[in-house]
Amino acid sequence: RRGTMLRAFLLATACASATAFSPAGIPVTSGAKRAAVSAAPSRLAAAAPMRTMSPLTGLSMALKSVPHGGKLTENIIKDDAKKAELAKACDFEVQLNERQLCDVELIMNGGLSPLTGFMDEKTYQNVVDNMRLPGSDLLFGLPIVFDTNDERMVPGKTVLLKDGDRDIATFKISDRYMPNKVNECKQCYGETTLEHPGVLMVATQRGAYYCGGEVTGLNLPIRDFPCKTPAEVREELPEDVDIVAFQCRNPI
């Protein structure tokens, strides 16, 4: 259900390249402010203004020119000496699982703009309950969180995130909290049954705690297939035609 809404808005919460097409702020009607018991229908309703906006010619240029939130938040250190310095200063190392690795990559390369790190509790709660980033009130469909059971991961610590032997990013923890996963699943997926794959993931694959904080990229993951950054995709977009992005069901 959320996937349908995200496709309509071309949000970067699905894949890095989608950020190249996302508008800075599509207006959403008050109907999108839903009660907790009607999560799924209201989230779909939030996409309605996108479907009815016209004329398309004026919208298409905005989609090509303005990333979600106004700018790409790419943050990857280029200097090798600086990378080594940042890695050495970390308090300890943590190996990323596949889902975390994808999220970290999208934060690093701007695919989750305007985020610059994982959500703290206030941001997480506002996104779950209202689909909005606090302060800016910017539409954001799903919470982006770093889950853990590691007792070392507490506010004030800086963690070196790794994929095998490869340094991926540093993570400066500002917040650690225990989420209400039942509420998260009800609000985000409209379901609390384990038959739903999203609910199954949250309930059985994520750690008991979430951590928020800033992420600084060191090296992109090495993958078996090319994965361009939003900035690279935007460089390839033609200026004289309308662009439509299609998001497959599964992100990276």
C-alpha positions as a Python dict, from the first residue, in 0.01 Angstrom:
ca = {
    (1, 'R'): (0, 0, 0),
    (2, 'R'): (278, 242, 89),
    (3, 'G'): (461, 134, -223),
    (4, 'T'): (173, 266, -432),
    (5, 'M'): (187, 602, -258),
    (6, 'L'): (563, 625, -293),
    (7, 'R'): (546, 547, -664),
    (8, 'A'): (296, 828, -709),
    (9, 'F'): (525, 1080, -546),
    (10, 'L'): (850, 937, -685),
    (11, 'L'): (1001, 958, -339),
    (12, 'A'): (1360, 867, -286),
    (13, 'T'): (1269, 640, 1),
    (14, 'A'): (1251, 361, -255),
    (15, 'C'): (1564, 395, -465),
    (16, 'A'): (1850, 636, -515),
    (17, 'S'): (1769, 731, -871),
    (18, 'A'): (1414, 832, -782),
    (19, 'T'): (1548, 1134, -596),
    (20, 'A'): (1649, 1282, -929),
    (21, 'F'): (1283, 1331, -1013),
    (22, 'S'): (1128, 1419, -676),
    (23, 'P'): (965, 1763, -625),
    (24, 'A'): (1057, 1989, -335),
    (25, 'G'): (710, 1994, -184),
    (26, 'I'): (391, 1867, -346),
    (27, 'P'): (91, 2008, -160),
    (28, 'V'): (-115, 1751, 28),
    (29, 'T'): (-474, 1807, 128),
    (30, 'S'): (-593, 1791, 486),
    (31, 'G'): (-746, 1455, 401),
    (32, 'A'): (-398, 1310, 431),
    (33, 'K'): (-404, 1378, 805),
    (34, 'R'): (-545, 1045, 906),
    (35, 'A'): (-658, 890, 1228),
    (36, 'A'): (-442, 609, 1366),
    (37, 'V'): (-709, 349, 1286),
    (38, 'S'): (-716, 437, 916),
    (39, 'A'): (-348, 436, 826),
    (40, 'A'): (-349, 265, 488),
    (41, 'P'): (-641, 450, 318),
    (42, 'S'): (-518, 790, 435),
    (43, 'R'): (-165, 725, 312),
    (44, 'L'): (-303, 642, -30),
    (45, 'A'): (-519, 953, -15),
    (46, 'A'): (-208, 1162, 35),
    (47, 'A'): (-108, 1079, -322),
    (48, 'A'): (-433, 1207, -471),
    (49, 'P'): (-320, 1567, -534),
    (50, 'M'): (-32, 1437, -746),
    (51, 'R'): (-270, 1250, -971),
    (52, 'T'): (-497, 1550, -1026),
    (53, 'M'): (-242, 1828, -1074),
    (54, 'S'): (-241, 1998, -1412),
    (55, 'P'): (-112, 2104, -1650),
    (56, 'L'): (159, 1836, -1655),
    (57, 'T'): (403, 2048, -1855),
    (58, 'G'): (464, 2283, -1564),
    (59, 'L'): (496, 1997, -1319),
    (60, 'S'): (741, 1797, -1528),
    (61, 'M'): (1012, 2064, -1517),
    (62, 'A'): (977, 2087, -1139),
    (63, 'L'): (1015, 1712, -1110),
    (64, 'K'): (1339, 1718, -1307),
    (65, 'S'): (1494, 2020, -1140),
    (66, 'V'): (1419, 2003, -767),
    (67, 'P'): (1511, 1710, -541),
    (68, 'H'): (1282, 1613, -254),
    (69, 'G'): (1339, 1869, 20),
    (70, 'G'): (1508, 2118, -212),
    (71, 'K'): (1860, 1976, -247),
    (72, 'L'): (2053, 1650, -263),
    (73, 'T'): (2215, 1570, 71),
    (74, 'E'): (2505, 1366, -65),
    (75, 'N'): (2778, 1331, 197),
    (76, 'I'): (3070, 1112, 91),
    (77, 'I'): (3428, 1199, 187),
    (78, 'K'): (3659, 1198, -113),
    (79, 'D'): (3999, 1246, 52),
    (80, 'D'): (4162, 916, 154),
    (81, 'A'): (4357, 1072, 441),
    (82, 'K'): (4038, 1222, 583),
    (83, 'K'): (3862, 887, 551),
    (84, 'A'): (4137, 716, 750),
    (85, 'E'): (4125, 989, 1014),
    (86, 'L'): (3750, 959, 1062),
    (87, 'A'): (3763, 578, 1074),
    (88, 'K'): (4042, 579, 1333),
    (89, 'A'): (3849, 818, 1557),
    (90, 'C'): (3550, 584, 1588),
    (91, 'D'): (3481, 412, 1920),
    (92, 'F'): (3409, 67, 1773),
    (93, 'E'): (3303, -116, 1455),
    (94, 'V'): (2969, -266, 1355),
    (95, 'Q'): (2903, -496, 1061),
    (96, 'L'): (2600, -390, 855),
    (97, 'N'): (2335, -635, 745),
    (98, 'E'): (2201, -610, 390),
    (99, 'R'): (1907, -385, 476),
    (100, 'Q'): (2120, -150, 684),
    (101, 'L'): (2383, -136, 410),
    (102, 'C'): (2122, -22, 159),
    (103, 'D'): (1986, 244, 394),
    (104, 'V'): (2334, 374, 472),
    (105, 'E'): (2419, 391, 102),
    (106, 'L'): (2104, 590, 24),
    (107, 'I'): (2173, 834, 309),
    (108, 'M'): (2532, 877, 186),
    (109, 'N'): (2449, 934, -180),
    (110, 'G'): (2145, 1158, -131),
    (111, 'G'): (1890, 893, -223),
    (112, 'L'): (1703, 965, 98),
    (113, 'S'): (1727, 1344, 75),
    (114, 'P'): (1676, 1552, 278),
    (115, 'L'): (1792, 1306, 546),
    (116, 'T'): (2155, 1326, 657),
    (117, 'G'): (2133, 1034, 897),
    (118, 'F'): (1903, 790, 1072),
    (119, 'M'): (1590, 926, 1238),
    (120, 'D'): (1584, 1012, 1607),
    (121, 'E'): (1276, 925, 1813),
    (122, 'K'): (1094, 1253, 1748),
    (123, 'T'): (1142, 1228, 1372),
    (124, 'Y'): (1056, 857, 1370),
    (125, 'Q'): (732, 914, 1560),
    (126, 'N'): (621, 1202, 1340),
    (127, 'V'): (687, 1005, 1021),
    (128, 'V'): (504, 699, 1155),
    (129, 'D'): (202, 893, 1278),
    (130, 'N'): (181, 1179, 1025),
    (131, 'M'): (404, 1091, 728),
    (132, 'R'): (585, 1423, 782),
    (133, 'L'): (932, 1534, 885),
    (134, 'P'): (905, 1755, 1196),
    (135, 'G'): (982, 2120, 1144),
    (136, 'S'): (960, 2128, 766),
    (137, 'D'): (635, 1924, 751),
    (138, 'L'): (785, 1762, 439),
    (139, 'L'): (616, 1445, 320),
    (140, 'F'): (812, 1129, 408),
    (141, 'G'): (651, 789, 373),
    (142, 'L'): (850, 544, 587),
    (143, 'P'): (1078, 577, 890),
    (144, 'I'): (1450, 532, 819),
    (145, 'V'): (1602, 377, 1130),
    (146, 'F'): (1912, 191, 1244),
    (147, 'D'): (1800, -110, 1444),
    (148, 'T'): (2024, -277, 1700),
    (149, 'N'): (2052, -503, 2003),
    (150, 'D'): (2410, -389, 2064),
    (151, 'E'): (2443, -240, 2414),
    (152, 'R'): (2744, -37, 2302),
    (153, 'M'): (2535, 174, 2067),
    (154, 'V'): (2438, 468, 2287),
    (155, 'P'): (2426, 847, 2238),
    (156, 'G'): (2768, 1007, 2224),
    (157, 'K'): (2938, 713, 2054),
    (158, 'T'): (3067, 725, 1696),
    (159, 'V'): (3055, 392, 1515),
    (160, 'L'): (3247, 273, 1211),
    (161, 'L'): (2995, 96, 987),
    (162, 'K'): (3151, -179, 779),
    (163, 'D'): (3065, -424, 504),
    (164, 'G'): (3315, -702, 556),
    (165, 'D'): (3659, -540, 548),
    (166, 'R'): (3532, -227, 373),
    (167, 'D'): (3474, 94, 570),
    (168, 'I'): (3135, 229, 459),
    (169, 'A'): (3050, 520, 689),
    (170, 'T'): (3072, 671, 1034),
    (171, 'F'): (2759, 696, 1247),
    (172, 'K'): (2747, 954, 1526),
    (173, 'I'): (2471, 835, 1757),
    (174, 'S'): (2248, 1105, 1904),
    (175, 'D'): (1952, 897, 2020),
    (176, 'R'): (1857, 543, 2124),
    (177, 'Y'): (1497, 443, 2182),
    (178, 'M'): (1260, 147, 2195),
    (179, 'P'): (993, 180, 1923),
    (180, 'N'): (632, 73, 1946),
    (181, 'K'): (653, -177, 1665),
    (182, 'V'): (284, -264, 1673),
    (183, 'N'): (193, 101, 1615),
    (184, 'E'): (463, 132, 1348),
    (185, 'C'): (326, -163, 1153),
    (186, 'K'): (-36, -51, 1190),
    (187, 'Q'): (43, 300, 1072),
    (188, 'C'): (290, 212, 798),
    (189, 'Y'): (138, -105, 653),
    (190, 'G'): (-221, -99, 779),
    (191, 'E'): (-162, -447, 921),
    (192, 'T'): (-23, -613, 1232),
    (193, 'T'): (-30, -970, 1108),
    (194, 'L'): (296, -1150, 1038),
    (195, 'E'): (155, -1259, 702),
    (196, 'H'): (244, -911, 576),
    (197, 'P'): (614, -907, 470),
    (198, 'G'): (671, -557, 610),
    (199, 'V'): (528, -653, 947),
    (200, 'L'): (732, -973, 946),
    (201, 'M'): (1049, -774, 882),
    (202, 'V'): (984, -519, 1158),
    (203, 'A'): (877, -782, 1412),
    (204, 'T'): (1133, -1057, 1351),
    (205, 'Q'): (1432, -912, 1165),
    (206, 'R'): (1490, -573, 1328),
    (207, 'G'): (1658, -527, 1664),
    (208, 'A'): (1468, -419, 1972),
    (209, 'Y'): (1613, -67, 1971),
    (210, 'Y'): (1649, 206, 1708),
    (211, 'C'): (1933, 458, 1697),
    (212, 'G'): (1934, 801, 1535),
    (213, 'G'): (2222, 1020, 1431),
    (214, 'E'): (2438, 1165, 1154),
    (215, 'V'): (2598, 948, 886),
    (216, 'T'): (2919, 1045, 704),
    (217, 'G'): (3000, 836, 398),
    (218, 'L'): (3347, 692, 345),
    (219, 'N'): (3310, 437, 64),
    (220, 'L'): (3013, 316, -138),
    (221, 'P'): (2950, -59, -126),
    (222, 'I'): (3096, -276, -402),
    (223, 'R'): (2804, -437, -582),
    (224, 'D'): (2758, -694, -858),
    (225, 'F'): (2561, -440, -1062),
    (226, 'P'): (2607, -67, -1127),
    (227, 'C'): (2411, 159, -893),
    (228, 'K'): (2428, 526, -989),
    (229, 'T'): (2383, 804, -737),
    (230, 'P'): (2099, 1057, -773),
    (231, 'A'): (2352, 1320, -882),
    (232, 'E'): (2482, 1089, -1156),
    (233, 'V'): (2128, 1016, -1275),
    (234, 'R'): (2041, 1386, -1283),
    (235, 'E'): (2345, 1456, -1498),
    (236, 'E'): (2211, 1216, -1762),
    (237, 'L'): (1856, 1353, -1777),
    (238, 'P'): (1769, 1543, -2095),
    (239, 'E'): (1649, 1898, -2051),
    (240, 'D'): (1389, 1913, -2327),
    (241, 'V'): (1161, 1617, -2249),
    (242, 'D'): (936, 1509, -1964),
    (243, 'I'): (1075, 1236, -1738),
    (244, 'V'): (867, 965, -1570),
    (245, 'A'): (1028, 735, -1312),
    (246, 'F'): (898, 387, -1237),
    (247, 'Q'): (977, 226, -904),
    (248, 'C'): (984, -151, -889),
    (249, 'R'): (826, -319, -586),
    (250, 'N'): (1159, -380, -413),
    (251, 'P'): (1430, -116, -356),
    (252, 'I'): (1801, -192, -398),
}
